[in-house]
Coordinates of C-alpha atoms and ligand atoms in Angstrom, one line a residue:
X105 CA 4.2 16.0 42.2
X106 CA 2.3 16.5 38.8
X107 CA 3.5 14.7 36.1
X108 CA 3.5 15.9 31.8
X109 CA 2.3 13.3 30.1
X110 CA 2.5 13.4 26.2
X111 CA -0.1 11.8 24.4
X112 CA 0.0 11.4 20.5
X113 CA -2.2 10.5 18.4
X114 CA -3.9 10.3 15.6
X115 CA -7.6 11.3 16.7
X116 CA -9.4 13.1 18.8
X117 CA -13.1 13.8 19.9
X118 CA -14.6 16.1 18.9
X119 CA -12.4 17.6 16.3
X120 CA -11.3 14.4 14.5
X121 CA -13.2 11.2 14.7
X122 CA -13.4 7.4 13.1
X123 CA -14.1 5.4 15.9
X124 CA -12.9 5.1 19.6
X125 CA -9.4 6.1 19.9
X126 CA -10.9 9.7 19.4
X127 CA -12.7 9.0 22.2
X128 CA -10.2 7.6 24.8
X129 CA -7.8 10.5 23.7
X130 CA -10.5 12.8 23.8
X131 CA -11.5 11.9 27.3
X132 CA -8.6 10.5 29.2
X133 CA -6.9 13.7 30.0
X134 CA -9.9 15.0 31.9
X135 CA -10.1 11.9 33.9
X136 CA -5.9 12.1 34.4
X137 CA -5.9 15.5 36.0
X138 CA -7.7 14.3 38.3
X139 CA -5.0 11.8 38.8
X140 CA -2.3 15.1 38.9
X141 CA -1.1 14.0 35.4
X142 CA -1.0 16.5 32.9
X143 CA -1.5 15.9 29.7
X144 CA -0.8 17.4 26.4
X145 CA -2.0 16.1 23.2
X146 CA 0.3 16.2 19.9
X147 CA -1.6 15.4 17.0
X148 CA -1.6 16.1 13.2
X149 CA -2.9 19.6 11.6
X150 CA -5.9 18.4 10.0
X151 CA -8.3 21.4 9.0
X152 CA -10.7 21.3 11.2
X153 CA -7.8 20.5 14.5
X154 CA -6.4 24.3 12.8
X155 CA -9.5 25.8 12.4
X156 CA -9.9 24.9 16.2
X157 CA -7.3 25.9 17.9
X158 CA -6.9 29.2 15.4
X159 CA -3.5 30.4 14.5
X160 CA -2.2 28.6 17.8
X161 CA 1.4 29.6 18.8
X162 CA 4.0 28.3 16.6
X163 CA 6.6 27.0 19.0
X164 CA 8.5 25.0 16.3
X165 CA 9.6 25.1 13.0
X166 CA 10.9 22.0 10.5
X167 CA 12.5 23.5 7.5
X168 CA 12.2 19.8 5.7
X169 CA 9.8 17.6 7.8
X170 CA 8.9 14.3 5.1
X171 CA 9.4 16.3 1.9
X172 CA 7.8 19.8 3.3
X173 CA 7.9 22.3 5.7
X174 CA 5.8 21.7 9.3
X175 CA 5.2 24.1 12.2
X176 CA 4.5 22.9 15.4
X177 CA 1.4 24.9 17.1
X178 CA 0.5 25.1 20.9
X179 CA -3.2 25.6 21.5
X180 CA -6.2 25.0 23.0
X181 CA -9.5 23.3 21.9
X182 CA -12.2 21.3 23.3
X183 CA -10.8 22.1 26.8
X184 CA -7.4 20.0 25.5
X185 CA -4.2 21.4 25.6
X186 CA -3.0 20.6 22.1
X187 CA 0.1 20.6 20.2
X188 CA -0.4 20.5 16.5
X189 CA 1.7 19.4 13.9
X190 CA 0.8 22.4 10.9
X191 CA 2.4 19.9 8.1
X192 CA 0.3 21.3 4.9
X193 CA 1.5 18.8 2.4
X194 CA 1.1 15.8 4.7
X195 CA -2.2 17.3 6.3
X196 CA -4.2 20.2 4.6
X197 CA -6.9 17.2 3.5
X198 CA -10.3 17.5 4.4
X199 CA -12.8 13.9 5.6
X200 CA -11.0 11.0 6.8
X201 CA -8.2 11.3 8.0
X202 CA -6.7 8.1 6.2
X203 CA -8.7 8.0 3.1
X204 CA -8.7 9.8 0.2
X205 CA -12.0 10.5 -2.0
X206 CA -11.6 7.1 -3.5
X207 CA -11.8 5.1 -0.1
X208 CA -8.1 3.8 -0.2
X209 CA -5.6 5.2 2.0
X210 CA -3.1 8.2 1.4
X211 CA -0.5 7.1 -0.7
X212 CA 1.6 9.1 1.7
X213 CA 0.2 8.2 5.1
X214 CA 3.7 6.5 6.1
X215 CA 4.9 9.9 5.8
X216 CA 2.5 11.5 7.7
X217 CA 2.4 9.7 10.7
X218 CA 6.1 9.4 10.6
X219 CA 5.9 12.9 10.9
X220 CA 3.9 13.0 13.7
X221 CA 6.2 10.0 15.5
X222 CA 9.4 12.4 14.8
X223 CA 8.0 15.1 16.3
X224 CA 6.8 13.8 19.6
X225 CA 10.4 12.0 19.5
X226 CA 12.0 15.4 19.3
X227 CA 9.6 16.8 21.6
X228 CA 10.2 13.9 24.3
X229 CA 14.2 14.9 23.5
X230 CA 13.2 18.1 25.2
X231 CA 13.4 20.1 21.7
X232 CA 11.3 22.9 22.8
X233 CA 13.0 23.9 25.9
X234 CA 10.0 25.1 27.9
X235 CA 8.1 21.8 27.5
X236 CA 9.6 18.3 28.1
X237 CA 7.0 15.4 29.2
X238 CA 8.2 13.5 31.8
X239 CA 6.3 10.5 29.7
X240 CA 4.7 10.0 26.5
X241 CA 2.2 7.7 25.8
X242 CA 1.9 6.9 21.9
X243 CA -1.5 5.4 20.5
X244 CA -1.8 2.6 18.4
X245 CA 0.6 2.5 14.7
X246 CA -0.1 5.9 13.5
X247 CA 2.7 7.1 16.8
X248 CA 4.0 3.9 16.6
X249 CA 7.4 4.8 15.6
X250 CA 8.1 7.5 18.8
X251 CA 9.7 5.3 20.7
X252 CA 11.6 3.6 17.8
X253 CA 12.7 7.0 16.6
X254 CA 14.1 7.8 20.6
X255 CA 15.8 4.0 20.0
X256 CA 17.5 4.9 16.8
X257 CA 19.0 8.4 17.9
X258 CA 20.1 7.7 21.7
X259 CA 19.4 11.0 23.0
X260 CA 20.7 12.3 26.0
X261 CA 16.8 12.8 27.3
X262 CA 14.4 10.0 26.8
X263 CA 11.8 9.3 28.8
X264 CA 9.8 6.7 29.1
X265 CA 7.5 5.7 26.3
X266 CA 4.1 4.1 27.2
X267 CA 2.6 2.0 23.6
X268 CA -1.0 1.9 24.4
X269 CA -2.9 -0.5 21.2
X270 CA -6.5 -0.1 20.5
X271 CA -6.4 -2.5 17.6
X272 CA -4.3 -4.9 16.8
X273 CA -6.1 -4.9 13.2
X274 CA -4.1 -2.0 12.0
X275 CA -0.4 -2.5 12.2
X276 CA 0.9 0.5 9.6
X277 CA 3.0 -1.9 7.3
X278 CA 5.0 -0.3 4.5
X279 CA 7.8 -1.1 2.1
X280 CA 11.1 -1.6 3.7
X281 CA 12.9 1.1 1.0
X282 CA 10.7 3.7 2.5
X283 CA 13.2 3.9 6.3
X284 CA 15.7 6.1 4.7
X285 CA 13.1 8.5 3.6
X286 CA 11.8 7.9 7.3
X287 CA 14.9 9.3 8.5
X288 CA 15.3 5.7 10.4
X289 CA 18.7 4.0 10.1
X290 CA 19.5 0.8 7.7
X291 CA 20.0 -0.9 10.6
X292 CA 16.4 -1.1 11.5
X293 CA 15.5 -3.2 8.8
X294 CA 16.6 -6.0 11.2
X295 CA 14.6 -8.6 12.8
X296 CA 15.0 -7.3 16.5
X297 CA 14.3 -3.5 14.5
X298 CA 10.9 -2.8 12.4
X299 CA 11.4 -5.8 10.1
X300 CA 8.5 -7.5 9.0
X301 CA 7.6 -10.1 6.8
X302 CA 9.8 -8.2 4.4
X303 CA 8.6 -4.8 5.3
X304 CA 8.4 -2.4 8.0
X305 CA 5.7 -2.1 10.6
X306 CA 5.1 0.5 12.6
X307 CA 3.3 -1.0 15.5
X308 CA 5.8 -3.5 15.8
X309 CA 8.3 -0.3 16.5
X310 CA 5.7 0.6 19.0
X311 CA 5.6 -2.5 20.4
X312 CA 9.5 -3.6 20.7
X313 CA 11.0 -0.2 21.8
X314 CA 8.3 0.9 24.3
X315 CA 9.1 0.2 28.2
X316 CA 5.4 -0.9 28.4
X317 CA 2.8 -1.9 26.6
X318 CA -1.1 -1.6 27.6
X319 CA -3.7 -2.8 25.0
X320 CA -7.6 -1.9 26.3
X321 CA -8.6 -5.1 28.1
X322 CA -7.3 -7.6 30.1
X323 CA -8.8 -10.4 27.6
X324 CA -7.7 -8.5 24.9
X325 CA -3.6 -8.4 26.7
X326 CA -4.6 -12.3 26.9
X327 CA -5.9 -12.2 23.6
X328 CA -3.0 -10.9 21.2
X329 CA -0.4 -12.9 22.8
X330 CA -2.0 -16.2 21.3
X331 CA -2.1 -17.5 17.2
X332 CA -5.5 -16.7 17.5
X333 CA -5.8 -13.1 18.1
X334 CA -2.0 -11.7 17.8
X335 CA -2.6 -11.0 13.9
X336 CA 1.2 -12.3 13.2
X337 CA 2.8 -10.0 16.0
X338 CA 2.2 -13.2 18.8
X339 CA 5.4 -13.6 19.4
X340 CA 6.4 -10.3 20.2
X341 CA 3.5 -9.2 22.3
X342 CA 4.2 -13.0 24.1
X343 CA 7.8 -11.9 24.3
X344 CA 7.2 -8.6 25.9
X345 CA 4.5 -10.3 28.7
X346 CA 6.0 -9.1 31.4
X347 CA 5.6 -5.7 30.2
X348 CA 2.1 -5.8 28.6
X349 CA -1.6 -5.2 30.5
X350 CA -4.4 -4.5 29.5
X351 CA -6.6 -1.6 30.9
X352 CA -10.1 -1.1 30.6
X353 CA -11.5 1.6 28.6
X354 CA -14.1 4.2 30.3
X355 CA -17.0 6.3 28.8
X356 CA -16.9 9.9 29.1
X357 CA -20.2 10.0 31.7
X358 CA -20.5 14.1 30.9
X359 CA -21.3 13.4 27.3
X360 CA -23.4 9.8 28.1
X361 CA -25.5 11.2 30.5
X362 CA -29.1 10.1 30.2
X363 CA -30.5 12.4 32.6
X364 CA -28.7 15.6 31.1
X365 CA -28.7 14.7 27.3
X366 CA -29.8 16.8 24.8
X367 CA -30.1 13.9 21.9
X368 CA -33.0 12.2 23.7
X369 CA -36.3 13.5 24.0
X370 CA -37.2 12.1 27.8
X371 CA -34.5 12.1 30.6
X372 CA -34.1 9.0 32.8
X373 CA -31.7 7.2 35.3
X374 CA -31.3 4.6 37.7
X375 CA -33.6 5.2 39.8
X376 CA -36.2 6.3 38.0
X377 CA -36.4 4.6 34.1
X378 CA -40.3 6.2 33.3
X379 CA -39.0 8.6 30.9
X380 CA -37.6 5.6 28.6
X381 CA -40.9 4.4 26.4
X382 CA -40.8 7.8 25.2
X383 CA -37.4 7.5 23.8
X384 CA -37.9 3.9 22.4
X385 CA -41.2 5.6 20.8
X386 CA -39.2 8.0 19.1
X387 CA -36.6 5.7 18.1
X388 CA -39.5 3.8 16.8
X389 CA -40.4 6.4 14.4
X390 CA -37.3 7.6 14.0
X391 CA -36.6 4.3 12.2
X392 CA -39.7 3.9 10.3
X393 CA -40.9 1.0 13.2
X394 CA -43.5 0.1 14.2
X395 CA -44.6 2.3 17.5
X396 CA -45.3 -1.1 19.4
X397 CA -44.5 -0.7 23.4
X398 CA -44.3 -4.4 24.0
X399 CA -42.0 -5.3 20.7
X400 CA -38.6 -6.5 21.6
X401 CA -36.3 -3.5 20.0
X402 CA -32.5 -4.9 19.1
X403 CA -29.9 -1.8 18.1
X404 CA -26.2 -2.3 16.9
X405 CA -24.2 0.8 16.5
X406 CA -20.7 1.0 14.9
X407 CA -18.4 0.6 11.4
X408 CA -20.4 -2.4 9.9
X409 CA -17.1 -4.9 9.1
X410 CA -15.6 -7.6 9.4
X411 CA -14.4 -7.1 13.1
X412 CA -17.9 -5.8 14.3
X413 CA -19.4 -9.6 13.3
X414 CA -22.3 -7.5 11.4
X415 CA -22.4 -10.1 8.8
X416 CA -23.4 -12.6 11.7
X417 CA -26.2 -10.8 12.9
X418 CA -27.5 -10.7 8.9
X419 CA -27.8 -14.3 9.6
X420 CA -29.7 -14.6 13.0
X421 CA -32.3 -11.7 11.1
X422 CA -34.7 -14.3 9.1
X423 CA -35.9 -16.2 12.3
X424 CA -35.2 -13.2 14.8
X425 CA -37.9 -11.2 12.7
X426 CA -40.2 -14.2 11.9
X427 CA -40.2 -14.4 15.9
X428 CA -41.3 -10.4 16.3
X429 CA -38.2 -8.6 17.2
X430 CA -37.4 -5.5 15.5
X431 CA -34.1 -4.0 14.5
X432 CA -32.6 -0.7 14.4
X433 CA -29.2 -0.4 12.8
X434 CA -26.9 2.6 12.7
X435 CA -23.7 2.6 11.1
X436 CA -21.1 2.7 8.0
X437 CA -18.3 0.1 6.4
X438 CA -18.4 -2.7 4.1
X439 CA -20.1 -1.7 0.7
X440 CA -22.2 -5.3 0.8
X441 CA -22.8 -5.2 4.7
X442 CA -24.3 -1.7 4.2
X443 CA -26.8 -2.8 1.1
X444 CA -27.7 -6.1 2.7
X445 CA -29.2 -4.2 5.8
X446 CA -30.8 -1.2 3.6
X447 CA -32.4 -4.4 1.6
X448 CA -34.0 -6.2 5.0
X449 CA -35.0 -2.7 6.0
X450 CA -37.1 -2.4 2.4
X451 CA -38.1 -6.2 2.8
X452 CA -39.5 -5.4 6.6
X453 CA -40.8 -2.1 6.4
X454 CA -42.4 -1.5 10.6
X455 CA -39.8 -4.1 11.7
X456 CA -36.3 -3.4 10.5
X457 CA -35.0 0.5 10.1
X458 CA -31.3 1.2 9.3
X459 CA -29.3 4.1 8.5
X460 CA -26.3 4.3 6.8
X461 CA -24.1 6.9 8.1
X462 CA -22.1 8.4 10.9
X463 CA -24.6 10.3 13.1
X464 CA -23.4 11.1 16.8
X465 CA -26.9 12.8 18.1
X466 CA -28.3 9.6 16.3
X467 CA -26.4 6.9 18.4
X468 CA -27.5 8.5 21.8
X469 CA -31.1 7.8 21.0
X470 CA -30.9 4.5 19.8
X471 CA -29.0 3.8 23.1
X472 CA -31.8 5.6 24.7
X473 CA -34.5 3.9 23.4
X474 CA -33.3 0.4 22.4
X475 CA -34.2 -2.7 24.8
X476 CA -30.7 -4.4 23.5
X477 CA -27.6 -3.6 22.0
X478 CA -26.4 -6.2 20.2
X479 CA -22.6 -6.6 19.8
X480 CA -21.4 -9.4 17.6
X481 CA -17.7 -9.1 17.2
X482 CA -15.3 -11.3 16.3
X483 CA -12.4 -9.6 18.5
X484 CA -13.3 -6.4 20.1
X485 CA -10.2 -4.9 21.8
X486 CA -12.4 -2.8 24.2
X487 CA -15.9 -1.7 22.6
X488 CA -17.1 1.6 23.6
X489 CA -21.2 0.6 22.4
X490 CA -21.8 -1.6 25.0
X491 CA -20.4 0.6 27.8
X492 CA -23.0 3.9 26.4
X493 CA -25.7 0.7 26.7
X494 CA -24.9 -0.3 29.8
X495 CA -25.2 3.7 31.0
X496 CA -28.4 4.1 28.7
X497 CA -30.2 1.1 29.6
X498 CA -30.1 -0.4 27.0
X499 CA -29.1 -4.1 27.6
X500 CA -26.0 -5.7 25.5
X501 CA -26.1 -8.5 23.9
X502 CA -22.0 -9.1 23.6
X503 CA -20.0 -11.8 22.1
X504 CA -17.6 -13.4 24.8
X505 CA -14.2 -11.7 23.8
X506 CA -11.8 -9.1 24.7
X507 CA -13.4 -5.9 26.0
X508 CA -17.0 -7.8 25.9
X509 CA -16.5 -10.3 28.1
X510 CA -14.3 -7.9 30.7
X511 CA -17.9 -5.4 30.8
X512 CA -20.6 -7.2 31.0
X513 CA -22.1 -10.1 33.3
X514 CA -23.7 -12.6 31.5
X515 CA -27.5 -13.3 32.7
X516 CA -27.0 -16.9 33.5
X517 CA -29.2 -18.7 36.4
X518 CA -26.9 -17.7 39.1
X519 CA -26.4 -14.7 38.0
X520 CA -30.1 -13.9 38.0
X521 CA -30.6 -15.4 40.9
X522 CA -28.1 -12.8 42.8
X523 CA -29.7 -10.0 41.0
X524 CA -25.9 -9.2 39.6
X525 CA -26.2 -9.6 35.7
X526 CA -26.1 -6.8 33.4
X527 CA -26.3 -8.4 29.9
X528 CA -25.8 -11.4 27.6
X529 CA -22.9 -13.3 26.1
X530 CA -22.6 -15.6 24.2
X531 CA -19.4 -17.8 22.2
X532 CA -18.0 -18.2 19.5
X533 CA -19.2 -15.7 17.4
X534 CA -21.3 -17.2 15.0
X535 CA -25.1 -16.2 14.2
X536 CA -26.1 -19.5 15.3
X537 CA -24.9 -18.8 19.5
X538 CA -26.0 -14.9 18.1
X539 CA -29.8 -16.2 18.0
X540 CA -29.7 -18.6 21.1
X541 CA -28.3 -15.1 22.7
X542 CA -30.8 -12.8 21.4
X543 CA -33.9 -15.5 21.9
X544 CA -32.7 -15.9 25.5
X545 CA -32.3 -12.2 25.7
X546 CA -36.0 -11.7 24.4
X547 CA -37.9 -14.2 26.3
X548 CA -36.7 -12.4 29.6
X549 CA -37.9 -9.3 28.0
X550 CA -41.0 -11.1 27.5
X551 CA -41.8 -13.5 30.4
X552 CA -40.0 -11.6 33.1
X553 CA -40.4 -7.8 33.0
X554 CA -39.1 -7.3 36.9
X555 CA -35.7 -9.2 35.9
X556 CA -35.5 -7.5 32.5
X557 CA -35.7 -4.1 34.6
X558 CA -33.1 -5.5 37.0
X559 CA -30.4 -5.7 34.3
X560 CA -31.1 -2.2 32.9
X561 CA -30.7 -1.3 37.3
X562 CA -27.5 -3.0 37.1
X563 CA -26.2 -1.7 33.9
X564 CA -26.8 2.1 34.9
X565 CA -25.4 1.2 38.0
X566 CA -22.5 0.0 36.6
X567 CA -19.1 2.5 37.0
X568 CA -18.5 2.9 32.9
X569 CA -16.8 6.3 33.9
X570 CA -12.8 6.6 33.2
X571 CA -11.8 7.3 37.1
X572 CA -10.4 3.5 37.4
X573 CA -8.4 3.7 34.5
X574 CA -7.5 6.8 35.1
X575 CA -5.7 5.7 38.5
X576 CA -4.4 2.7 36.9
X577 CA -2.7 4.4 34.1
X578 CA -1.7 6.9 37.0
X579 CA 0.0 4.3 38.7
X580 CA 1.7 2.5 35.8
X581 CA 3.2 5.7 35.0
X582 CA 4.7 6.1 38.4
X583 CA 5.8 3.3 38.1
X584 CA 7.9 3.9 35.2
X585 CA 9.3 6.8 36.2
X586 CA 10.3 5.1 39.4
X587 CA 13.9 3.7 39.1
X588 CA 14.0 0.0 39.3
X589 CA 14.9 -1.8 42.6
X590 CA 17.8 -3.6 43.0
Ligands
ADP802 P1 -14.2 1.1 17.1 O1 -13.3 2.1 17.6 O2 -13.6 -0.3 16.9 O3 -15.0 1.5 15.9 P2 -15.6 1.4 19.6 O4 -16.8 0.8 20.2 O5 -14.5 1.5 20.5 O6 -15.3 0.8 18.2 O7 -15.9 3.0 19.3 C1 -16.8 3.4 18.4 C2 -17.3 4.8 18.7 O8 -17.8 5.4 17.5 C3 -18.4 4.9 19.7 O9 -18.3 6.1 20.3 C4 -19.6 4.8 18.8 O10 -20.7 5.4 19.5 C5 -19.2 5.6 17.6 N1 -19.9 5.2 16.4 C6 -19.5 4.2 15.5 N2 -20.3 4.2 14.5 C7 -21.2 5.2 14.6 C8 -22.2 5.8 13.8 N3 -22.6 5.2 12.6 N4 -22.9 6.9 14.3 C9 -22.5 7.4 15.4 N5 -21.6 7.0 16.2 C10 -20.9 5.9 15.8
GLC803 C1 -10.4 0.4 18.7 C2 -11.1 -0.9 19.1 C3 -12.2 -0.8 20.1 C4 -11.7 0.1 21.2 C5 -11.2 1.5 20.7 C6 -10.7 2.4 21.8 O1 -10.9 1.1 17.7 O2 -11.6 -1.5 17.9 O3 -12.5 -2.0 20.6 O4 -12.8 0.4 22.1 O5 -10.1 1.2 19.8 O6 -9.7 1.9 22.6

């Protein structure tokens, strides 16, 4: 039987993107119908998700939804089946969806997305009569609340509510005198409600009244259940262990293809890598480098913070570039990150080429023509960039947590040896173990062009597609609908 799956969230590829949420939203439904889950995606009525889907069908209307009117609108875009949430005051704003012009979030975003939470709770109540999901999966803080709101107003209809947490980072903590507002009862101010350190927190509604929990690796599930990498929710997450996993992201292989991909100017693939040069050439001069063959070519895509370990990689630069290598860096963030790499691009013209900005077309090349990807971070829940290296060829260079360490297979001796390895790792993160990595990395480019070919073999070998998740999620959804033993 085909299940309705609910999905909310905040972002979605193509219409609305910061980072890879928009992608796993974007893609998973695909990938689920093939598992005979439907899914329909509720997210907010940003401009450009309106301008989309048109005038839609309004299927709903809230006379008073967070200090406005809202009108829910069924549509279709990007080959999604959407339901938007046409909330001007809370979402006529043009860019980033969090930020305003000056950078800082929306004074209001605990509004917004509390609006969005309400709405997938009514919806999951079975408020519009000819649609009721028979699950609902809510994505990270910004839906954190769904199943908290379903908690608070013991509907007849609930079904089961799915948390899924991309990063842990972002918790959506606001002041505690804000719940009436919210529509959420005093009582919830409480330390088994959405109490927190004096405030509310959204994800921590997420996280207590979901019936499961999935984060987007196994390490990561490990991860955010220790001191070390549960960013004050620990306890909790440890709490819930029993009903917390961790699921592997996917790529979506249709739009990382690198023999169908109009981004790159030579095709290539497994079996046949000739075309590649051609696209490190023109990544080459894309970045004002150098056009040298034989030069070892490091990339990093992706927000340039804290999180990503960018600042570590400024530190393995001096003696990486005194040693030959040349960088290419693409990517957006932290103010001083940003100027410290347009300042060793000016110091290195030929050997390091960066560009500031957010440039999809842009990142498919560099993956193209890199010979690594480098991916310092610090904690990376899943990491999408090494996955479109792995399918591109272009070899990762990955420090050993969460998502990193579950994708790629560190070249060591025995690895090697049994032809299986697909990248480098390397831990802790620090740009000290970031060198060792990168210098091991480049004298196998060097010395041992046959092995070095092996790992891109391997990498485009490797299954980066969603159908594995997709059948896992499948079956932890069944799962949840099934009624427990006795
Ligand atoms: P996160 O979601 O933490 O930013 P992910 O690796 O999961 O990291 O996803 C990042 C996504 O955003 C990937 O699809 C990546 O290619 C893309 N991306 C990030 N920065 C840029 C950029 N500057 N230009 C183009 N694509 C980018
Ligand atoms: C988050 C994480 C990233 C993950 C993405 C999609 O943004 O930082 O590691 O790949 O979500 O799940």
């Amino acid at each position: 039987m085909p299940l309705e799956l609910l999905s909310v969230t905040s972002e979605v590829y193509p219409l609305v993107k910061t980072g890879g949420l928009a992608d796993v939203a974007g893609a998973l439904p695909a990938a689920l119908a093939r598992q005979d889950i439907i899914v329909t995606t509720l997210m907010p009525g940003y401009p450009a998700v309106l301008q989309a889907i048109g005038e839609g069908v309004p299927v709903r209307r809230y006379e008073n939804l967070m200090g406005g009117p809202g009108t829910l609108r069924r549509g279709r875009a990007a080959d999604l089946d959407l339901l938007v949430l046409d909330a001007p005051h809370l979402f006529a704003r043009d860019g980033n969806p969090y930020l305003g012009p000056d950078g800082r979030d929306w004074p209001d975003n605990a509004l917004r997305f509390a609006a969005l939470a309400r709405v997938a709770a009514d919806i999951a109540e079975g408020a519009l009569g000819s649609y009721a999901p028979d699950i609902v999966q809510a994505h990270d803080w910004q839906a954190g609340l769904t199943p908290a709101y379903l908690h608070y107003n013991r509907p007849t209809r609930r079904p089961p509510v799915l948390t899924t947490i991309h990063n842990l980072a972002f918790q959506g903590v606001f002041p505690a005198y804000l719940l009436g507002t919210l529509g959420l009862p005093a009582e919830a101010f409480a330390l088994d409600g959405l109490e927190y350190f004096g405030a509310i927190s959204f994800l921590k509604g997420g996280i207590l009244f979901a019936d499961h929990i999935t984060t987007v690796s196994p390490s990561y599930a490990r991860e955010i259940t220790t001191a070390q990498g549960g960013m004050g929710l620990e306890g909790l997450l440890a709490g819930r262990a029993r009903d917390l996993s961790g699921i592997l992201n996917g790529i979506d292989t249709s739009v990382w293809d690198p023999a169908n991909d109009p981004s790159i100017p030579a095709a290539f693939s497994a079996s046949d890598l000739t075309g590649r040069p051609k696209d490190k050439a023109a990544l080459q001069a894309e970045f004002g480098l150098d056009t040298a063959p034989d030069a070892f070519l490091v990339a990093s895509v992706g927000r340039l913070t804290e999180q990503k370990g960018l600042d570590l990689l400024l530190g393995a630069l001096p003696a990486l570039i005194e040693e030959g290598v040349q960088f290419a860096i693409l990517g957006s963030g932290d103010r001083t990150l940003e100027a410290a790499f347009l300042a060793a691009a000016s110091r290195h013209p030929g050997q390091v080429g960066c560009r500031i900005g957010y440039d999809e077309g842009l990142a498919h090349l560099v993956q193209a023509g890199a010979d690594a990807l480098v991916v310092p971070s610090r904690f990376e829940p899943c990491g999408l960039t090494q996955l479109c290296a792995l399918r591109y060829g272009s070899v990762p260079v990955v420090s050993q947590v969460g998502g990193l360490a579950d994708t790629v297979i560190d070249a060591s001796p025995v690895a090697l040896r049994q032809g299986v390895a697909t990248g480098f790792q390397f831990t802790p993160p620090s740009a000290r173990m970031l060198t060792d990595a990168l210098r091991r990395a480049a004298k196998l480019f060097r010395e041992d062009r046959t092995a070095w070919q092996r790992l891109q073999q391997n990498g485009l070998a490797t299954d980066v597609s969603w159908d594995s998740a997709a059948r896992e999620y499948a079956a932890l959804f069944r799962k949840l609908l099934s009624p427990p033993s006795a």
